[in-house]
CSV table of C-alpha atoms in Angstrom, one decimal:
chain,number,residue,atom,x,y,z
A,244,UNK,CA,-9.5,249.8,5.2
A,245,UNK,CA,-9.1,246.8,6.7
A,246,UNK,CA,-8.4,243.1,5.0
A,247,UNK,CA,-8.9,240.1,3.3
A,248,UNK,CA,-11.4,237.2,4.2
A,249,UNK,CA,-8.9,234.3,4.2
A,250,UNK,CA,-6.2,236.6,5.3
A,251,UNK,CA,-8.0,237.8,8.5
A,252,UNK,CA,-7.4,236.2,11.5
A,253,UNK,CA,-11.2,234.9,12.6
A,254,UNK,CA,-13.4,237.5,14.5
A,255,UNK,CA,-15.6,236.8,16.9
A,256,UNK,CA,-18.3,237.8,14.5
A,257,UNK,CA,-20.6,234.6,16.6
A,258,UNK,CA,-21.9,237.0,19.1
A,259,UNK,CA,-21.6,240.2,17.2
A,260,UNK,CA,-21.9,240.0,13.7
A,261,UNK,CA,-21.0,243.5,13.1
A,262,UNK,CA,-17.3,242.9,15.1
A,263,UNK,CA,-14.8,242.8,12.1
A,264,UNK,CA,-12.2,245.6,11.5
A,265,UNK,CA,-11.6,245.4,8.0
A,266,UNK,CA,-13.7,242.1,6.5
A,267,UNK,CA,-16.4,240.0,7.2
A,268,UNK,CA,-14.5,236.7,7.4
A,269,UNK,CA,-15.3,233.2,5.6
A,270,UNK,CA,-12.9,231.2,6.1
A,271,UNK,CA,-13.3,227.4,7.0
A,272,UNK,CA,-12.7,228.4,10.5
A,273,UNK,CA,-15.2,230.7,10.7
A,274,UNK,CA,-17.7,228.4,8.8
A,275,UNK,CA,-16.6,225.7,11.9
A,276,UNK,CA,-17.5,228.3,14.5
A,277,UNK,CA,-21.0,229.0,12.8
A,278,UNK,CA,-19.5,233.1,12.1
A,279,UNK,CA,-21.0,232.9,8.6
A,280,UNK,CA,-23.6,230.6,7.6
A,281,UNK,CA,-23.1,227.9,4.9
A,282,UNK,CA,-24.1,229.6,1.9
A,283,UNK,CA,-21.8,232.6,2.4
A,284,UNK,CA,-24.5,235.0,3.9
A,285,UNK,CA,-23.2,237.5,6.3
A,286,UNK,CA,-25.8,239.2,8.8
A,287,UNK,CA,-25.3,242.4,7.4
A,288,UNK,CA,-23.7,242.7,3.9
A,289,UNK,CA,-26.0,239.3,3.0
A,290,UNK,CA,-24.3,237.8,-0.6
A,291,UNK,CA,-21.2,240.8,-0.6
A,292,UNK,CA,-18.8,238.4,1.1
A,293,UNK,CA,-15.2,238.9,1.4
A,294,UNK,CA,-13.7,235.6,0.8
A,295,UNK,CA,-11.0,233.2,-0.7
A,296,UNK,CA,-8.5,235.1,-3.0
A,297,UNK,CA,-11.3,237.5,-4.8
A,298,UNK,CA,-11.5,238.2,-8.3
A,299,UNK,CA,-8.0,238.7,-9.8
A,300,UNK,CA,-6.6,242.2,-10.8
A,301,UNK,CA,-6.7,240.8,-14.3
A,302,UNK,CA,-10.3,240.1,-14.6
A,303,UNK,CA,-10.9,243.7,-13.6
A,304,UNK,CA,-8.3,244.7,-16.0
A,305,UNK,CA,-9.9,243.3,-19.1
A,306,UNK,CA,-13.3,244.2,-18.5
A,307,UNK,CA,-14.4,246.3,-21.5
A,308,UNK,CA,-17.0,248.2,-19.3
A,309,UNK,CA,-14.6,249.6,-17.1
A,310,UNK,CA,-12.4,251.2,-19.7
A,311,UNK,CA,-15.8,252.6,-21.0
A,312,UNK,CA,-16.4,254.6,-17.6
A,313,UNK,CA,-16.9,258.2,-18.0
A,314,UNK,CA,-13.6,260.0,-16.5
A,315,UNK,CA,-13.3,262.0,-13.5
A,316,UNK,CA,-11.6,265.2,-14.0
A,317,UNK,CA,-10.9,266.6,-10.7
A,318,UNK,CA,-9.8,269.9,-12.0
A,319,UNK,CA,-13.7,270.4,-14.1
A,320,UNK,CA,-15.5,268.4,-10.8
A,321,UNK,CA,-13.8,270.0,-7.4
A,322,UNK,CA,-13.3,273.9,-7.2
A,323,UNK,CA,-10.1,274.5,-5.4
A,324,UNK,CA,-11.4,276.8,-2.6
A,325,UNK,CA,-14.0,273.5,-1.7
A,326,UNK,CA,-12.4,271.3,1.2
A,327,UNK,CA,-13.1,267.5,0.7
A,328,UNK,CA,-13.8,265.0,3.3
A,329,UNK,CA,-12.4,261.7,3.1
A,330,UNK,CA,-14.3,259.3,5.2
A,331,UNK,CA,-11.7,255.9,6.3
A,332,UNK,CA,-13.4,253.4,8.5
A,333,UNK,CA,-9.7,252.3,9.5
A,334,UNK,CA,-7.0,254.1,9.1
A,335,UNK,CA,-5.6,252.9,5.3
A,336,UNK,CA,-9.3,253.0,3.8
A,337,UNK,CA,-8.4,256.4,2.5
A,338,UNK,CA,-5.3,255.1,0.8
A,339,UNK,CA,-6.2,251.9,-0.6
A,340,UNK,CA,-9.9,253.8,-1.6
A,341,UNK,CA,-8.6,257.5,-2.6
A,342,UNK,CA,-5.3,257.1,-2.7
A,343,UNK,CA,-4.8,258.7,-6.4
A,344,UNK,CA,-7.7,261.0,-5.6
A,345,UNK,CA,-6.2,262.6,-2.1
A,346,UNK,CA,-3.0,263.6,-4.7
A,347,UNK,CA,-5.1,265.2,-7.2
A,348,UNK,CA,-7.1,266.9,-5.2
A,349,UNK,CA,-4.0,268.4,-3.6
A,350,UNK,CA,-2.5,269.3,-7.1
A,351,UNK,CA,-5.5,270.8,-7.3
A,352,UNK,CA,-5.3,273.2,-4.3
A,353,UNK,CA,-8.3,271.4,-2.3
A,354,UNK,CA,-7.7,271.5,1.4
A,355,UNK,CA,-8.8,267.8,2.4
A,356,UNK,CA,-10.3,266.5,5.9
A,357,UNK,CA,-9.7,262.8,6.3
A,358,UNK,CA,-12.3,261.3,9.0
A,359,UNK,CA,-10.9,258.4,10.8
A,360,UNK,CA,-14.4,256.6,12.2
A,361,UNK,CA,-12.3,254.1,13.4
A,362,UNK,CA,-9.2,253.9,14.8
A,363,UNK,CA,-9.1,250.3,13.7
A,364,UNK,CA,-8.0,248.5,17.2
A,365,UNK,CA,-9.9,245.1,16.0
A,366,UNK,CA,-7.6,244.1,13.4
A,367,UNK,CA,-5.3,241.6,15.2
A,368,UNK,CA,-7.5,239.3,17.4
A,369,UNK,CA,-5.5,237.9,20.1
A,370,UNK,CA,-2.3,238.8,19.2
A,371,UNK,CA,0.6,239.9,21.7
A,372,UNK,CA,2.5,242.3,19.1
A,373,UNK,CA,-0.7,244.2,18.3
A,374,UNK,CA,-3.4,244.4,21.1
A,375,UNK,CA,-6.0,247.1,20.8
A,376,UNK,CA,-4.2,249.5,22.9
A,377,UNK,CA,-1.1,249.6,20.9
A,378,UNK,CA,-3.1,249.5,17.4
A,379,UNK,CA,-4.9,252.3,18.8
A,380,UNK,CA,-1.5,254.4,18.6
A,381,UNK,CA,0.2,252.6,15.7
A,382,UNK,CA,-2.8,252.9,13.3
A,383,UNK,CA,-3.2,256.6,13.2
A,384,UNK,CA,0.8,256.9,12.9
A,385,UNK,CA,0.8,254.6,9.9
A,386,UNK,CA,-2.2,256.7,8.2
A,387,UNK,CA,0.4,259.9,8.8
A,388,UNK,CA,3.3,258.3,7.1
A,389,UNK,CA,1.3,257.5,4.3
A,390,UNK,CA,0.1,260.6,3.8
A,391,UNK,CA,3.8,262.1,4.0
A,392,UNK,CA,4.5,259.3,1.5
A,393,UNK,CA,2.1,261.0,-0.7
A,394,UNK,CA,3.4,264.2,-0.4
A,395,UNK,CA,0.0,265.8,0.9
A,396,UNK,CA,0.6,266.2,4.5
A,397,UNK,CA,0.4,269.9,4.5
A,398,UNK,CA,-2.8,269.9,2.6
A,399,UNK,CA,-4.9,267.0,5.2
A,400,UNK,CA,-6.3,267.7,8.6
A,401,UNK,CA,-6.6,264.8,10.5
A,402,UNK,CA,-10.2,264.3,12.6
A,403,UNK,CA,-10.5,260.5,14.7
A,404,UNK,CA,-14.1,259.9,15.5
A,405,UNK,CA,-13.4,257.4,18.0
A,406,UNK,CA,-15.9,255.0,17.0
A,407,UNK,CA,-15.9,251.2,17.9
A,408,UNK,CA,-14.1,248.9,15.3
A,409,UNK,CA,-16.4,246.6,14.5
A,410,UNK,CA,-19.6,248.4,15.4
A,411,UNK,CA,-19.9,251.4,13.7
A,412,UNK,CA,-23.7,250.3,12.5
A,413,UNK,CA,-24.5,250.4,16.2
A,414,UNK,CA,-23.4,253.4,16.9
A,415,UNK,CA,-24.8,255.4,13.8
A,416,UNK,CA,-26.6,257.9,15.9
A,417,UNK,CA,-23.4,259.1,17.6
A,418,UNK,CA,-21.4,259.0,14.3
A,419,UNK,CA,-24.5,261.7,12.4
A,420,UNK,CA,-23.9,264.2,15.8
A,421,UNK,CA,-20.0,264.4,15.2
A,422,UNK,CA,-20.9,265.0,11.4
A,423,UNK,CA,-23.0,267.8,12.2
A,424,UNK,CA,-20.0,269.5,14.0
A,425,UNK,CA,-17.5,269.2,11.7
A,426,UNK,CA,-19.1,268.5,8.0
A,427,UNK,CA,-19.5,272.6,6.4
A,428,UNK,CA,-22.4,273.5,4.1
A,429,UNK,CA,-20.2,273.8,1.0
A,430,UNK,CA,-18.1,270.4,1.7
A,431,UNK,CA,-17.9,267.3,-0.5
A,432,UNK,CA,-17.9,264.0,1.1
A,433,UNK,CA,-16.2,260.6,-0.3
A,434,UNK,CA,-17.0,257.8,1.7
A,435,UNK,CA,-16.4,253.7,1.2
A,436,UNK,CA,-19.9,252.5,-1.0
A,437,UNK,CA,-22.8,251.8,1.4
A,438,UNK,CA,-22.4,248.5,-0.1
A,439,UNK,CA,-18.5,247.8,-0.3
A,440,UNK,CA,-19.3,244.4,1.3
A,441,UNK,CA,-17.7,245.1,4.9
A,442,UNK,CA,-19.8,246.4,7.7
A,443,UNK,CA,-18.1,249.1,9.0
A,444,UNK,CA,-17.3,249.9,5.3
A,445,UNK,CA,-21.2,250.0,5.1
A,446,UNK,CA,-21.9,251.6,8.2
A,447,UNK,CA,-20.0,254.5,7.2
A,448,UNK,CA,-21.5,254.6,3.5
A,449,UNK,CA,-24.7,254.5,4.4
A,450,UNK,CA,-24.2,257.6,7.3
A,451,UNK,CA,-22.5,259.4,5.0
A,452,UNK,CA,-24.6,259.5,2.1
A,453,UNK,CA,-27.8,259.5,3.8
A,454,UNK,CA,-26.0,263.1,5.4
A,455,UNK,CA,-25.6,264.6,2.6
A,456,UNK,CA,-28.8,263.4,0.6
A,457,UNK,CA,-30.0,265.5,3.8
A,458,UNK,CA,-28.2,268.6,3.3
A,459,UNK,CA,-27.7,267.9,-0.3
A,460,UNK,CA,-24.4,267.8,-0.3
A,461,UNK,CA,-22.3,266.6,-3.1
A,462,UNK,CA,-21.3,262.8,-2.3
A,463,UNK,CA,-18.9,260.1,-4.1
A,464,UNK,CA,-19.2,256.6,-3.1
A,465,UNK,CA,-15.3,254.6,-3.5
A,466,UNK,CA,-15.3,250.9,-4.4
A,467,UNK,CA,-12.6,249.4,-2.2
A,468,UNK,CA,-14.5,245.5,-0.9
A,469,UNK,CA,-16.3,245.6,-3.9
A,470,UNK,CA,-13.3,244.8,-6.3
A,471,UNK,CA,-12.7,241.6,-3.9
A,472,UNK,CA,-16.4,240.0,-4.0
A,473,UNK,CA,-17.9,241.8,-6.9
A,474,UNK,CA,-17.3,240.4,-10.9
A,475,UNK,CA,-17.0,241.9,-13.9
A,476,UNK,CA,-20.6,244.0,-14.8
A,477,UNK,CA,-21.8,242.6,-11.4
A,478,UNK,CA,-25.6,243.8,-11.0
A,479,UNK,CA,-24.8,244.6,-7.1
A,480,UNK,CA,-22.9,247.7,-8.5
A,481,UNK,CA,-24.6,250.6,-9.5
A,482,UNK,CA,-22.6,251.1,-12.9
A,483,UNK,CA,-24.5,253.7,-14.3
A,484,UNK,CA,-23.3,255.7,-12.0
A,485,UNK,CA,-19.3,254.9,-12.0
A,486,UNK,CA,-16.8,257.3,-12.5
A,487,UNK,CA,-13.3,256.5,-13.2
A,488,UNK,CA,-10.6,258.5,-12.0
A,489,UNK,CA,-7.2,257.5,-14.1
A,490,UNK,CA,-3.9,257.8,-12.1
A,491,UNK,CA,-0.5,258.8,-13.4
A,492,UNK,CA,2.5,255.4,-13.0
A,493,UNK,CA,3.6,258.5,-10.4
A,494,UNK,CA,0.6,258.8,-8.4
A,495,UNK,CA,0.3,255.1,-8.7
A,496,UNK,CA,3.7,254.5,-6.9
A,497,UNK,CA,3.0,257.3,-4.4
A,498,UNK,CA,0.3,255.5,-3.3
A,499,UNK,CA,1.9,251.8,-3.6
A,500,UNK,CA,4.7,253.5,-1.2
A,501,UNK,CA,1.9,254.5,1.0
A,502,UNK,CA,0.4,251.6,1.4
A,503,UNK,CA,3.6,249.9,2.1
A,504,UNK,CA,3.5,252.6,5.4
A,505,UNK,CA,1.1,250.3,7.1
A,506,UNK,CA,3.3,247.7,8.1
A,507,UNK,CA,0.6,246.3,10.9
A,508,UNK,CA,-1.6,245.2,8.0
A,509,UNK,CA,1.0,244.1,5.2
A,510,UNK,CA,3.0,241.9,7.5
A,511,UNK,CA,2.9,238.3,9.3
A,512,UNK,CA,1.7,238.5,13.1
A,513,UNK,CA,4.3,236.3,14.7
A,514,UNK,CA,2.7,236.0,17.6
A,515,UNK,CA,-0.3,234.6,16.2
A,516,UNK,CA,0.8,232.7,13.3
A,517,UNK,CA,-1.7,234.6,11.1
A,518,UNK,CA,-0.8,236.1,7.7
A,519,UNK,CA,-1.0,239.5,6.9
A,520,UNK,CA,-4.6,241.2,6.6
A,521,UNK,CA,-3.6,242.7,3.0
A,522,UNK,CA,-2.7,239.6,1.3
A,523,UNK,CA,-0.6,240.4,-2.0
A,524,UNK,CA,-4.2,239.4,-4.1
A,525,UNK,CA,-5.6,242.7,-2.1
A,526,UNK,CA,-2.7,244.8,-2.6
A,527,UNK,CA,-2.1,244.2,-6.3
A,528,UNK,CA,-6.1,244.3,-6.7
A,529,UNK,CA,-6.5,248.0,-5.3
A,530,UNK,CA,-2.7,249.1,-7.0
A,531,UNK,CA,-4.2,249.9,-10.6
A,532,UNK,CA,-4.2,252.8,-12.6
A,533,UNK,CA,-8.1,254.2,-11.8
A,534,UNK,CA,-10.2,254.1,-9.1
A,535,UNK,CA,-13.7,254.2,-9.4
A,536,UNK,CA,-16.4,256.0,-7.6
A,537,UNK,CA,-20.1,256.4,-7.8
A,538,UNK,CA,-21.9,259.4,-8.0
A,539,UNK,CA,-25.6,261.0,-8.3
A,540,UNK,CA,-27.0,264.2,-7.2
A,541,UNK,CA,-29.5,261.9,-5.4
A,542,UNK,CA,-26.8,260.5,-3.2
């Protein structure tokens, strides 16, 4: 997944709105240089801005209506001999997004496919410690010692779709022919929500679910933005269709030790002077005990 508004160094959103690895940013520099307009409306994801610290892990945590969310059981919803697909825009989507899911589903004898649309090369605009080529490499390596960190490695293949970061909503027609050669008839797909709030995060909601609708397959959408811009019984969320899955305090510090694997996103860029793109707010935000997913047969 990619980052936090105020966090994010500023991307050149001015001439492609879509350009942004892992948020649409609003900070005041970005206002300056005319990237978002005035009244926090992005091109794309319109009123679902990433921006300032978000709403705070506690607001989330007392909100009656999501303790009243139906559960998830894995075990009842996946049969083990059904491989899952795991859809990451950037490499750590599918940690910070599924990252108590990817260990049930293993527990649960699923053999998972985690797509990489992205390789995520966008995330560090100008910066002489990660340039595109070397995030290109690094990326995908952090990804693979967070799965090990997970203890799922055996159980994940790997497939990089080699997308553009930053313009996966242009390039939608290429991204549906590589899902027909790899997605099976009897798959089920988990993708970011086609309204998570960042474009590529959209991008590849939308693709995906419109996919499966087609050849009606079973899809689960993963909040992951959402929890940044979105508030408590927020009408841009589809409740009455949420799903919580519950973690174990195991699975949930499996997956805070994965996340800790993607030290290009959790650290300072020194050369740049710009802070890290998961700010602690982000981190603490996506590090609870559930995550949430939507699902309907329409989907």
């Amino acid at each position: 997944m990619a980052t936090v508004s105020s966090n994010l160094a500023v991307l050149e959103l001015a001439n492609n709105p879509a350009r942004a690895d892992n948020v649409a940013p609003t900070d005041t520099k970005a206002l300056k240089h005319h990237t978002v307009k005035p009244e926090h409306h992005h091109p794309i994801v319109g009123d679902r801005v990433i921006e300032g610290n978000g709403t705070s892990k506690y607001a989330w945590q007392n909100w009656q209506g999501l303790q009243a969310l139906p559960r998830l059981n894995i075990a009842k919803r996946f049969a083990p001999h059904q491989r899952v697909c795991i859809f990451a825009p950037h490499p750590d989507d599918e940690i910070l997004g599924c990252g108590g899911m990817l260990q049930q589903l293993a527990d649960n004898g699923n053999s998972i496919l985690l797509v990489h649309v992205t390789n995520g090369t966008q995330s560090h605009p100008d910066s002489k410690i990660y340039p595109p080529h070397t995030l290109d490499v690094i990326r995908p390596q952090e990804s693979l010692a967070a799965l090990d960190a997970l203890g799922i490695t055996d159980q994940v293949t790997i497939v990089s779709l080699a997308l553009t970061d930053g313009d996966v909503f242009a390039e939608q027609d290429q991204f549906n022919e590589k899902l027909a050669t790899i997605i099976k008839p009897d798959d089920v797909l988990v993708t970011p929500f086609t309204r998570d709030g960042h474009p590529d995060h959209e991008a590849t909601g939308q693709v995906v679910a419109a996919f499966a609708k087609q050849h009606n397959l079973a899809c689960y959408q993963v909040l992951i933005w959402a929890w940044h811009w979105a508030k408590p019984a927020d009408t841009r969320i589809p409740w009455h269709s949420a799903v919580r899955l519950d973690l174990t305090a195991e699975q949930l510090a499996r997956k805070a030790q994965a996340i800790a694997c993607f030290a290009s996103q959790i650290t300072v860029d020194e050369s740049t002077g710009n802070p890290p793109i998961l700010s602690a707010q982000t981190i603490a935000r996506i590090s609870q005990l559930w995550e949430v997913y939507l699902y309907e047969s329409s989907f």
